[in-house]
Amino acid sequence: FQNVLKRLDAQDDLREMFGENFTVSDKIDRILQSLASGVSVRFSELFAHMAARVEIVVTFLALLELIRLKQVRAIQSDEFDEIEIAPVAG
């Protein structure tokens, strides 16, 4: 998560969208759509096209909620490896 925020800080062109609302519910739907094919997604890919800090934070909260509800799981093969987000089968 820190790397995602660092990427945002490093961008020259911060496209903060004033007036744009991001909800946890909308981001939950978007994450579930990303995983609908049954293939896992890298953690960083979930945030790849986001330029607003608030959107990143809301997406992270949505991801935590999905993990809490056991709809997705976070997998890390080795220490410091990229985290994979995978749908829960069944």
mmCIF file of C-alpha atoms in Angstrom:
data_model
loop_
_atom_site.group_PDB
_atom_site.id
_atom_site.type_symbol
_atom_site.label_atom_id
_atom_site.label_comp_id
_atom_site.label_asym_id
_atom_site.label_seq_id
_atom_site.Cartn_x
_atom_site.Cartn_y
_atom_site.Cartn_z
ATOM 1 C CA PHE A 1 0.000 0.000 0.000
ATOM 2 C CA GLN A 2 2.887 2.344 0.753
ATOM 3 C CA ASN A 3 4.272 1.713 -2.744
ATOM 4 C CA VAL A 4 0.924 2.662 -4.269
ATOM 5 C CA LEU A 5 0.902 5.929 -2.335
ATOM 6 C CA LYS A 6 4.559 6.616 -3.224
ATOM 7 C CA ARG A 7 3.702 6.206 -6.905
ATOM 8 C CA LEU A 8 0.992 8.794 -6.470
ATOM 9 C CA ASP A 9 3.350 11.212 -4.714
ATOM 10 C CA ALA A 10 5.948 10.757 -7.459
ATOM 11 C CA GLN A 11 3.597 11.690 -10.292
ATOM 12 C CA ASP A 12 4.066 15.128 -11.770
ATOM 13 C CA ASP A 13 0.473 15.285 -12.988
ATOM 14 C CA LEU A 14 -1.836 14.729 -10.047
ATOM 15 C CA ARG A 15 -5.304 14.623 -11.471
ATOM 16 C CA GLU A 16 -7.264 15.174 -8.282
ATOM 17 C CA MET A 17 -10.909 15.106 -9.210
ATOM 18 C CA PHE A 18 -12.781 17.566 -7.063
ATOM 19 C CA GLY A 19 -16.418 16.739 -6.673
ATOM 20 C CA GLU A 20 -15.951 13.112 -7.710
ATOM 21 C CA ASN A 21 -17.336 10.720 -5.126
ATOM 22 C CA PHE A 22 -15.962 7.248 -4.498
ATOM 23 C CA THR A 23 -17.918 4.814 -2.352
ATOM 24 C CA VAL A 24 -16.746 1.608 -0.745
ATOM 25 C CA SER A 25 -19.770 -0.139 -2.261
ATOM 26 C CA ASP A 26 -18.827 0.948 -5.801
ATOM 27 C CA LYS A 27 -15.225 -0.135 -5.281
ATOM 28 C CA ILE A 28 -16.346 -3.518 -3.912
ATOM 29 C CA ASP A 29 -18.326 -4.035 -7.122
ATOM 30 C CA ARG A 30 -15.333 -3.023 -9.236
ATOM 31 C CA ILE A 31 -12.969 -5.387 -7.389
ATOM 32 C CA LEU A 32 -15.435 -8.264 -7.748
ATOM 33 C CA GLN A 33 -15.739 -7.506 -11.488
ATOM 34 C CA SER A 34 -11.949 -7.645 -11.783
ATOM 35 C CA LEU A 35 -11.991 -11.107 -10.234
ATOM 36 C CA ALA A 36 -15.110 -12.405 -12.021
ATOM 37 C CA SER A 37 -13.061 -14.519 -14.438
ATOM 38 C CA GLY A 38 -11.642 -16.450 -11.489
ATOM 39 C CA VAL A 39 -8.092 -15.249 -12.106
ATOM 40 C CA SER A 40 -6.193 -13.517 -9.327
ATOM 41 C CA VAL A 41 -5.076 -9.893 -9.663
ATOM 42 C CA ARG A 42 -1.885 -8.305 -8.353
ATOM 43 C CA PHE A 43 -2.492 -5.857 -5.510
ATOM 44 C CA SER A 44 -0.794 -3.040 -7.425
ATOM 45 C CA GLU A 45 -3.026 -3.636 -10.476
ATOM 46 C CA LEU A 46 -6.096 -2.702 -8.443
ATOM 47 C CA PHE A 47 -4.650 0.798 -8.028
ATOM 48 C CA ALA A 48 -2.771 1.167 -11.330
ATOM 49 C CA HIS A 49 -5.001 3.798 -12.966
ATOM 50 C CA MET A 50 -5.955 5.800 -9.903
ATOM 51 C CA ALA A 51 -4.695 9.340 -9.524
ATOM 52 C CA ALA A 52 -6.708 10.561 -6.537
ATOM 53 C CA ARG A 53 -5.551 9.690 -3.034
ATOM 54 C CA VAL A 54 -9.156 9.433 -1.838
ATOM 55 C CA GLU A 55 -9.927 6.857 -4.553
ATOM 56 C CA ILE A 56 -6.927 4.757 -3.483
ATOM 57 C CA VAL A 57 -7.965 4.862 0.175
ATOM 58 C CA VAL A 58 -11.604 3.985 -0.592
ATOM 59 C CA THR A 59 -10.479 1.080 -2.811
ATOM 60 C CA PHE A 60 -8.194 -0.186 -0.041
ATOM 61 C CA LEU A 61 -11.088 -0.054 2.434
ATOM 62 C CA ALA A 62 -13.262 -1.970 -0.043
ATOM 63 C CA LEU A 63 -10.563 -4.620 -0.373
ATOM 64 C CA LEU A 64 -10.297 -4.975 3.414
ATOM 65 C CA GLU A 65 -14.071 -5.380 3.633
ATOM 66 C CA LEU A 66 -14.061 -8.101 0.957
ATOM 67 C CA ILE A 67 -11.324 -9.944 2.847
ATOM 68 C CA ARG A 68 -13.281 -9.611 6.095
ATOM 69 C CA LEU A 69 -16.387 -11.006 4.371
ATOM 70 C CA LYS A 70 -14.249 -13.859 2.971
ATOM 71 C CA GLN A 71 -15.207 -13.037 -0.614
ATOM 72 C CA VAL A 72 -11.567 -12.587 -1.639
ATOM 73 C CA ARG A 73 -8.258 -13.626 -0.157
ATOM 74 C CA ALA A 74 -4.837 -12.055 -0.176
ATOM 75 C CA ILE A 75 -1.960 -14.386 -1.029
ATOM 76 C CA GLN A 76 1.752 -13.673 -0.722
ATOM 77 C CA SER A 77 4.078 -16.495 -1.795
ATOM 78 C CA ASP A 78 7.229 -15.225 -0.106
ATOM 79 C CA GLU A 79 8.147 -12.372 2.149
ATOM 80 C CA PHE A 80 8.207 -9.085 0.200
ATOM 81 C CA ASP A 81 6.613 -10.684 -2.900
ATOM 82 C CA GLU A 82 3.720 -8.967 -4.635
ATOM 83 C CA ILE A 83 0.382 -9.687 -2.953
ATOM 84 C CA GLU A 84 -2.162 -11.444 -5.165
ATOM 85 C CA ILE A 85 -5.876 -10.912 -4.641
ATOM 86 C CA ALA A 86 -7.870 -14.032 -5.495
ATOM 87 C CA PRO A 87 -11.581 -14.815 -5.485
ATOM 88 C CA VAL A 88 -12.771 -17.347 -2.937
ATOM 89 C CA ALA A 89 -14.078 -20.431 -4.707
ATOM 90 C CA GLY A 90 -17.623 -21.470 -3.977
#
